[in-house]
PDB file of C-alpha atoms and ligand atoms in Angstrom:
ATOM      1  CA  MET A   1     258.911 252.861  98.967  1.00 55.00           C
ATOM      2  CA  ASP A   2     261.479 255.669  98.902  1.00 63.00           C
ATOM      3  CA  ALA A   3     262.059 257.080 102.372  1.00 75.00           C
ATOM      4  CA  GLN A   4     262.443 260.697 101.210  1.00 90.00           C
ATOM      5  CA  PRO A   5     259.037 262.397 101.407  1.00 92.00           C
ATOM      6  CA  GLU A   6     259.744 264.520  98.320  1.00 93.00           C
ATOM      7  CA  ASN A   7     260.420 261.386  96.271  1.00 94.00           C
ATOM      8  CA  GLN A   8     257.254 259.770  97.598  1.00 95.00           C
ATOM      9  CA  ILE A   9     255.254 262.816  96.509  1.00 96.00           C
ATOM     10  CA  VAL A  10     256.867 262.869  93.057  1.00 93.00           C
ATOM     11  CA  THR A  11     256.159 259.144  92.567  1.00 91.00           C
ATOM     12  CA  ALA A  12     252.563 259.437  93.809  1.00 93.00           C
ATOM     13  CA  VAL A  13     251.836 262.407  91.521  1.00 92.00           C
ATOM     14  CA  LEU A  14     253.425 260.749  88.458  1.00 89.00           C
ATOM     15  CA  ASN A  15     251.519 257.502  89.091  1.00 87.00           C
ATOM     16  CA  ALA A  16     248.271 259.408  89.563  1.00 89.00           C
ATOM     17  CA  ILE A  17     248.847 261.282  86.285  1.00 88.00           C
ATOM     18  CA  SER A  18     249.695 258.027  84.428  1.00 84.00           C
ATOM     19  CA  GLU A  19     246.429 256.511  85.601  1.00 85.00           C
ATOM     20  CA  GLN A  20     244.394 259.668  84.939  1.00 84.00           C
ATOM     21  CA  ARG A  21     243.336 259.927  88.593  1.00 87.00           C
ATOM     22  CA  LEU A  22     244.970 263.327  88.787  1.00 90.00           C
ATOM     23  CA  PRO A  23     243.586 265.436  85.941  1.00 87.00           C
ATOM     24  CA  ALA A  24     245.063 268.350  84.028  1.00 88.00           C
ATOM     25  CA  GLY A  25     244.666 271.619  85.920  1.00 90.00           C
ATOM     26  CA  ALA A  26     244.350 269.997  89.379  1.00 92.00           C
ATOM     27  CA  LYS A  27     245.707 272.140  92.212  1.00 94.00           C
ATOM     28  CA  LEU A  28     248.470 270.595  94.306  1.00 95.00           C
ATOM     29  CA  GLY A  29     248.116 272.467  97.579  1.00 95.00           C
ATOM     30  CA  GLU A  30     251.282 272.625  99.699  1.00 95.00           C
ATOM     31  CA  GLN A  31     249.363 272.209 102.947  1.00 95.00           C
ATOM     32  CA  ALA A  32     247.241 269.350 101.591  1.00 95.00           C
ATOM     33  CA  LEU A  33     250.352 267.508 100.385  1.00 96.00           C
ATOM     34  CA  SER A  34     252.242 268.091 103.594  1.00 96.00           C
ATOM     35  CA  ASP A  35     249.256 266.675 105.546  1.00 96.00           C
ATOM     36  CA  LEU A  36     248.818 263.681 103.222  1.00 95.00           C
ATOM     37  CA  PHE A  37     252.510 262.756 103.275  1.00 95.00           C
ATOM     38  CA  GLN A  38     253.111 263.863 106.860  1.00 95.00           C
ATOM     39  CA  CYS A  39     256.132 265.932 105.937  1.00 95.00           C
ATOM     40  CA  ASN A  40     257.088 269.593 106.130  1.00 95.00           C
ATOM     41  CA  ARG A  41     256.456 272.168 103.442  1.00 95.00           C
ATOM     42  CA  ALA A  42     260.120 272.319 102.435  1.00 96.00           C
ATOM     43  CA  ASN A  43     259.818 268.670 101.299  1.00 95.00           C
ATOM     44  CA  VAL A  44     256.641 269.522  99.405  1.00 96.00           C
ATOM     45  CA  ARG A  45     258.304 272.482  97.685  1.00 96.00           C
ATOM     46  CA  ARG A  46     261.255 270.329  96.597  1.00 96.00           C
ATOM     47  CA  ALA A  47     258.810 267.744  95.197  1.00 96.00           C
ATOM     48  CA  LEU A  48     256.849 270.413  93.313  1.00 97.00           C
ATOM     49  CA  ALA A  49     260.052 271.912  91.883  1.00 96.00           C
ATOM     50  CA  SER A  50     261.105 268.471  90.669  1.00 94.00           C
ATOM     51  CA  LEU A  51     257.677 267.908  89.040  1.00 94.00           C
ATOM     52  CA  ALA A  52     257.893 271.335  87.416  1.00 95.00           C
ATOM     53  CA  ALA A  53     261.303 270.376  85.979  1.00 93.00           C
ATOM     54  CA  LYS A  54     259.583 267.360  84.396  1.00 89.00           C
ATOM     55  CA  HIS A  55     257.033 269.739  82.819  1.00 91.00           C
ATOM     56  CA  VAL A  56     254.007 268.039  84.360  1.00 92.00           C
ATOM     57  CA  VAL A  57     253.414 270.676  87.045  1.00 95.00           C
ATOM     58  CA  GLU A  58     253.286 274.427  86.667  1.00 95.00           C
ATOM     59  CA  LEU A  59     254.249 276.766  89.519  1.00 96.00           C
ATOM     60  CA  ARG A  60     252.247 280.006  89.400  1.00 93.00           C
ATOM     61  CA  PRO A  61     253.513 282.893  91.516  1.00 92.00           C
ATOM     62  CA  ASN A  62     251.219 283.585  94.510  1.00 90.00           C
ATOM     63  CA  ARG A  63     248.759 280.936  93.329  1.00 92.00           C
ATOM     64  CA  GLY A  64     250.564 277.653  93.920  1.00 93.00           C
ATOM     65  CA  ALA A  65     251.222 274.479  91.964  1.00 95.00           C
ATOM     66  CA  PHE A  66     248.922 273.009  89.340  1.00 95.00           C
ATOM     67  CA  VAL A  67     249.059 269.975  87.085  1.00 93.00           C
ATOM     68  CA  ILE A  68     249.685 271.397  83.610  1.00 92.00           C
ATOM     69  CA  ALA A  69     246.685 271.756  81.302  1.00 90.00           C
ATOM     70  CA  PRO A  70     248.047 271.825  77.737  1.00 90.00           C
ATOM     71  CA  SER A  71     246.110 273.863  75.175  1.00 90.00           C
ATOM     72  CA  GLY A  72     244.965 272.304  71.900  1.00 90.00           C
ATOM     73  CA  GLN A  73     247.995 273.803  70.162  1.00 91.00           C
ATOM     74  CA  GLU A  74     250.394 272.401  72.799  1.00 92.00           C
ATOM     75  CA  ALA A  75     248.663 269.025  72.557  1.00 92.00           C
ATOM     76  CA  ARG A  76     249.330 268.909  68.807  1.00 92.00           C
ATOM     77  CA  GLU A  77     252.959 269.904  69.369  1.00 95.00           C
ATOM     78  CA  ILE A  78     253.404 267.169  71.964  1.00 94.00           C
ATOM     79  CA  PHE A  79     252.049 264.517  69.593  1.00 94.00           C
ATOM     80  CA  GLN A  80     254.221 265.845  66.786  1.00 95.00           C
ATOM     81  CA  ALA A  81     257.274 265.600  69.075  1.00 97.00           C
ATOM     82  CA  ARG A  82     256.276 262.063  70.040  1.00 96.00           C
ATOM     83  CA  ARG A  83     256.055 261.028  66.383  1.00 96.00           C
ATOM     84  CA  ALA A  84     259.559 262.381  65.739  1.00 97.00           C
ATOM     85  CA  ILE A  85     261.084 260.778  68.840  1.00 97.00           C
ATOM     86  CA  GLU A  86     259.281 257.456  68.585  1.00 97.00           C
ATOM     87  CA  ARG A  87     260.303 257.059  64.934  1.00 97.00           C
ATOM     88  CA  THR A  88     263.945 257.402  65.972  1.00 97.00           C
ATOM     89  CA  ILE A  89     263.377 255.012  68.886  1.00 97.00           C
ATOM     90  CA  ALA A  90     261.733 252.479  66.551  1.00 97.00           C
ATOM     91  CA  ARG A  91     264.637 252.695  64.107  1.00 97.00           C
ATOM     92  CA  GLN A  92     267.084 251.872  66.930  1.00 97.00           C
ATOM     93  CA  ALA A  93     264.866 249.319  68.665  1.00 97.00           C
ATOM     94  CA  VAL A  94     264.453 247.170  65.552  1.00 97.00           C
ATOM     95  CA  THR A  95     268.230 246.646  65.381  1.00 97.00           C
ATOM     96  CA  ARG A  96     268.515 245.712  69.071  1.00 97.00           C
ATOM     97  CA  VAL A  97     265.370 243.716  69.873  1.00 97.00           C
ATOM     98  CA  SER A  98     265.832 240.151  71.217  1.00 98.00           C
ATOM     99  CA  ASP A  99     263.383 237.261  71.347  1.00 97.00           C
ATOM    100  CA  ASP A 100     263.048 237.816  75.100  1.00 98.00           C
ATOM    101  CA  ASP A 101     262.014 241.416  74.430  1.00 98.00           C
ATOM    102  CA  ILE A 102     259.317 240.205  72.032  1.00 98.00           C
ATOM    103  CA  THR A 103     258.023 237.871  74.755  1.00 98.00           C
ATOM    104  CA  CYS A 104     257.952 240.718  77.306  1.00 98.00           C
ATOM    105  CA  LEU A 105     256.172 243.046  74.893  1.00 98.00           C
ATOM    106  CA  ARG A 106     253.558 240.407  74.049  1.00 97.00           C
ATOM    107  CA  ARG A 107     253.006 239.823  77.773  1.00 97.00           C
ATOM    108  CA  ASN A 108     252.511 243.567  78.215  1.00 96.00           C
ATOM    109  CA  ILE A 109     249.888 243.593  75.431  1.00 95.00           C
ATOM    110  CA  ALA A 110     248.088 240.608  76.970  1.00 95.00           C
ATOM    111  CA  ALA A 111     247.910 242.463  80.302  1.00 96.00           C
ATOM    112  CA  GLU A 112     246.648 245.599  78.505  1.00 93.00           C
ATOM    113  CA  THR A 113     243.926 243.575  76.773  1.00 92.00           C
ATOM    114  CA  GLU A 114     242.921 242.007  80.082  1.00 94.00           C
ATOM    115  CA  ALA A 115     242.725 245.399  81.783  1.00 92.00           C
ATOM    116  CA  ARG A 116     240.565 246.688  78.946  1.00 89.00           C
ATOM    117  CA  THR A 117     238.239 243.656  79.214  1.00 91.00           C
ATOM    118  CA  LEU A 118     237.952 244.266  82.965  1.00 94.00           C
ATOM    119  CA  ARG A 119     237.326 247.982  82.270  1.00 88.00           C
ATOM    120  CA  ASP A 120     240.284 248.788  84.512  1.00 89.00           C
ATOM    121  CA  LYS A 121     241.195 252.076  82.832  1.00 85.00           C
ATOM    122  CA  PRO A 122     244.026 253.085  85.227  1.00 86.00           C
ATOM    123  CA  THR A 123     245.866 249.795  84.674  1.00 90.00           C
ATOM    124  CA  GLU A 124     245.267 249.924  80.935  1.00 89.00           C
ATOM    125  CA  LEU A 125     246.719 253.457  80.743  1.00 87.00           C
ATOM    126  CA  ARG A 126     249.749 252.550  82.841  1.00 89.00           C
ATOM    127  CA  LEU A 127     250.485 249.433  80.769  1.00 93.00           C
ATOM    128  CA  SER A 128     250.041 251.311  77.537  1.00 92.00           C
ATOM    129  CA  GLN A 129     252.586 253.916  78.656  1.00 92.00           C
ATOM    130  CA  GLN A 130     254.850 251.066  79.801  1.00 95.00           C
ATOM    131  CA  PHE A 131     254.725 249.571  76.286  1.00 96.00           C
ATOM    132  CA  HIS A 132     256.101 252.761  74.754  1.00 97.00           C
ATOM    133  CA  MET A 133     258.728 253.114  77.479  1.00 97.00           C
ATOM    134  CA  TYR A 134     259.885 249.532  76.896  1.00 98.00           C
ATOM    135  CA  LEU A 135     260.652 250.423  73.277  1.00 97.00           C
ATOM    136  CA  ALA A 136     262.421 253.589  74.420  1.00 98.00           C
ATOM    137  CA  ARG A 137     264.670 251.548  76.730  1.00 97.00           C
ATOM    138  CA  LEU A 138     265.278 249.126  73.883  1.00 97.00           C
ATOM    139  CA  SER A 139     266.598 251.993  71.747  1.00 96.00           C
ATOM    140  CA  GLY A 140     269.535 252.283  74.157  1.00 95.00           C
ATOM    141  CA  ASN A 141     269.346 256.094  74.068  1.00 96.00           C
ATOM    142  CA  ARG A 142     268.792 257.361  77.619  1.00 96.00           C
ATOM    143  CA  ILE A 143     268.146 260.936  76.488  1.00 96.00           C
ATOM    144  CA  LEU A 144     265.330 259.882  74.176  1.00 96.00           C
ATOM    145  CA  GLU A 145     264.008 257.625  76.926  1.00 96.00           C
ATOM    146  CA  ARG A 146     263.836 260.573  79.317  1.00 94.00           C
ATOM    147  CA  PHE A 147     262.171 262.823  76.745  1.00 95.00           C
ATOM    148  CA  LEU A 148     259.608 260.155  75.988  1.00 96.00           C
ATOM    149  CA  ALA A 149     258.824 259.583  79.679  1.00 94.00           C
ATOM    150  CA  GLU A 150     257.936 263.261  79.908  1.00 93.00           C
ATOM    151  CA  LEU A 151     255.977 263.296  76.656  1.00 94.00           C
ATOM    152  CA  THR A 152     253.935 260.168  77.446  1.00 92.00           C
ATOM    153  CA  MET A 153     253.039 261.673  80.823  1.00 89.00           C
ATOM    154  CA  ARG A 154     251.848 264.844  79.136  1.00 90.00           C
ATOM    155  CA  SER A 155     249.999 262.792  76.478  1.00 90.00           C
ATOM    156  CA  THR A 156     248.121 260.973  79.243  1.00 87.00           C
ATOM    157  CA  LEU A 157     247.024 264.338  80.656  1.00 87.00           C
ATOM    158  CA  ILE A 158     245.964 265.442  77.178  1.00 88.00           C
ATOM    159  CA  LEU A 159     244.011 262.235  76.548  1.00 85.00           C
ATOM    160  CA  GLY A 160     242.327 262.672  79.948  1.00 81.00           C
ATOM    161  CA  MET A 161     241.423 266.253  79.081  1.00 81.00           C
ATOM    162  CA  TYR A 162     240.292 265.937  75.498  1.00 84.00           C
ATOM    163  CA  SER A 163     239.328 262.292  74.813  1.00 80.00           C
ATOM    164  CA  LYS A 164     236.023 261.880  73.041  1.00 76.00           C
ATOM    165  CA  GLU A 165     233.408 260.398  75.355  1.00 61.00           C
ATOM    166  CA  GLY A 166     232.798 256.663  75.063  1.00 50.00           C
ATOM    167  CA  HIS A 167     235.557 256.305  72.492  1.00 50.00           C
ATOM    168  CA  SER A 168     237.246 252.945  72.873  1.00 53.00           C
ATOM    169  CA  CYS A 169     240.847 253.160  71.728  1.00 56.00           C
ATOM    170  CA  SER A 170     242.511 250.709  69.410  1.00 60.00           C
ATOM    171  CA  ASN A 171     245.747 250.790  71.424  1.00 65.00           C
ATOM    172  CA  CYS A 172     246.200 247.059  71.914  1.00 66.00           C
ATOM    173  CA  ASP A 173     245.567 246.207  68.244  1.00 85.00           C
ATOM    174  CA  ASP A 174     248.134 248.791  67.157  1.00 93.00           C
ATOM    175  CA  HIS A 175     250.616 247.461  69.691  1.00 95.00           C
ATOM    176  CA  VAL A 176     250.212 243.912  68.292  1.00 96.00           C
ATOM    177  CA  GLY A 177     251.142 245.167  64.802  1.00 96.00           C
ATOM    178  CA  ILE A 178     254.151 247.026  66.198  1.00 97.00           C
ATOM    179  CA  VAL A 179     255.478 243.903  67.938  1.00 97.00           C
ATOM    180  CA  ASP A 180     254.881 241.796  64.798  1.00 97.00           C
ATOM    181  CA  ALA A 181     256.949 244.293  62.787  1.00 97.00           C
ATOM    182  CA  LEU A 182     259.693 244.196  65.443  1.00 97.00           C
ATOM    183  CA  MET A 183     259.710 240.411  65.375  1.00 97.00           C
ATOM    184  CA  ALA A 184     260.045 240.463  61.575  1.00 97.00           C
ATOM    185  CA  ARG A 185     262.823 243.095  61.991  1.00 97.00           C
ATOM    186  CA  ASP A 186     260.936 245.079  59.344  1.00 97.00           C
ATOM    187  CA  ALA A 187     262.089 248.653  59.996  1.00 97.00           C
ATOM    188  CA  GLU A 188     260.005 250.254  57.272  1.00 97.00           C
ATOM    189  CA  LEU A 189     256.775 248.621  58.451  1.00 97.00           C
ATOM    190  CA  LEU A 190     257.617 249.427  62.082  1.00 97.00           C
ATOM    191  CA  LEU A 191     258.107 253.117  61.331  1.00 97.00           C
ATOM    192  CA  ARG A 192     254.835 253.293  59.428  1.00 97.00           C
ATOM    193  CA  LEU A 193     252.863 251.506  62.179  1.00 97.00           C
ATOM    194  CA  THR A 194     254.436 253.650  64.921  1.00 96.00           C
ATOM    195  CA  ASP A 195     253.453 256.799  63.067  1.00 96.00           C
ATOM    196  CA  GLU A 196     249.920 255.527  62.402  1.00 95.00           C
ATOM    197  CA  HIS A 197     249.484 254.484  66.044  1.00 94.00           C
ATOM    198  CA  LEU A 198     250.328 257.973  67.303  1.00 94.00           C
ATOM    199  CA  ARG A 199     247.982 259.484  64.741  1.00 93.00           C
ATOM    200  CA  HIS A 200     245.219 257.161  65.992  1.00 90.00           C
ATOM    201  CA  LEU A 201     245.794 258.411  69.541  1.00 89.00           C
ATOM    202  CA  GLU A 202     245.704 262.011  68.381  1.00 90.00           C
ATOM    203  CA  ALA A 203     242.516 261.362  66.397  1.00 89.00           C
ATOM    204  CA  GLU A 204     240.767 260.493  69.683  1.00 85.00           C
ATOM    205  CA  LEU A 205     241.080 264.080  70.842  1.00 87.00           C
ATOM    206  CA  ASP A 206     238.298 266.616  70.746  1.00 85.00           C
ATOM    207  CA  PHE A 207     239.500 270.062  71.743  1.00 80.00           C
ATOM    208  CA  ASP A 208     236.002 271.423  72.411  1.00 75.00           C
ATOM    209  CA  LEU A 209     235.585 269.348  75.577  1.00 62.00           C
ATOM    210  CA  PRO A 210     235.905 271.221  78.878  1.00 59.00           C
ATOM    211  CA  PRO A 211     237.915 269.472  81.616  1.00 54.00           C
ATOM    212  CA  VAL A 212     235.896 268.485  84.684  1.00 53.00           C
ATOM    213  CA  SER A 213     236.899 267.319  88.141  1.00 55.00           C
ATOM    214  CA  SER A 214     235.317 267.438  91.574  1.00 56.00           C
ATOM    215  CA  VAL A 215     237.426 264.744  93.236  1.00 67.00           C
ATOM    216  CA  SER A 216     239.530 265.420  96.324  1.00 74.00           C
ATOM    217  CA  LEU A 217     243.345 265.503  96.119  1.00 81.00           C
ATOM    218  CA  LYS A 218     243.552 262.476  98.411  1.00 81.00           C
ATOM    219  CA  ASP A 219     241.334 260.372  96.104  1.00 78.00           C
ATOM    220  CA  GLN A 220     243.193 261.629  93.055  1.00 80.00           C
ATOM    221  CA  LEU A 221     246.553 260.601  94.503  1.00 85.00           C
ATOM    222  CA  PHE A 222     245.677 257.313  96.141  1.00 81.00           C
ATOM    223  CA  GLY A 223     242.450 256.215  94.424  1.00 75.00           C
ATOM    224  CA  ALA A 224     238.996 256.199  96.021  1.00 63.00           C
ATOM    225  CA  SER A 225     240.004 253.359  98.387  1.00 56.00           C
ATOM    226  CA  GLY A 226     242.692 255.488 100.063  1.00 48.00           C
ATOM    227  CA  ARG A 227     246.131 254.108 100.887  1.00 46.00           C
TER     228      ARG A 227
HETATM  229 ZN1   ZN B   1     250.414 252.906  72.348  1.00 86.82          ZN
END
């Protein structure tokens, strides 16, 4: 683990967001973080500033730091941006993909399917994000990769906030089709499936749902078992 407390905080918050332990709107108290990470408040402030620069945390004057809670309109914009970026990524990835990449992607899907079978939602979410980030790396465009890292993080918050109850997502099935299209080096099919997949994710959202959370910051960051 990184020795710098601010980096530890950033990593813990990003992991907790990826696994939907830390929900949209959660308060990140300076004192609570400095106690949990046994560091001073200057470290905490640097960590919060870095998270704000990644657009996953919002700093409100005199009120503190909060995990962002995108509105319905922002959620739509984020998915629209993802469709644009992931189409470009797909177009690049299909020209660069190797057989080893296909093997890695299939392994990722198998792990996602296993997590879903075991009802291990945090792992499933993390692996699903990892699938998209693998393609972004494959595109060879570091700027797009960085944008997508931010957008997938915000999508996870949105899905946590607005997902329809009891809705089981078709993530893994969509991912299988995407890898098949990559393996066939079929750019046209890949673009269509990528677009459809993101529309499926967006279709899971219901903007009338209120966000709820009564879990402590410690449990949100480290899971109920503590660290
Ligand atoms: Zn996906």
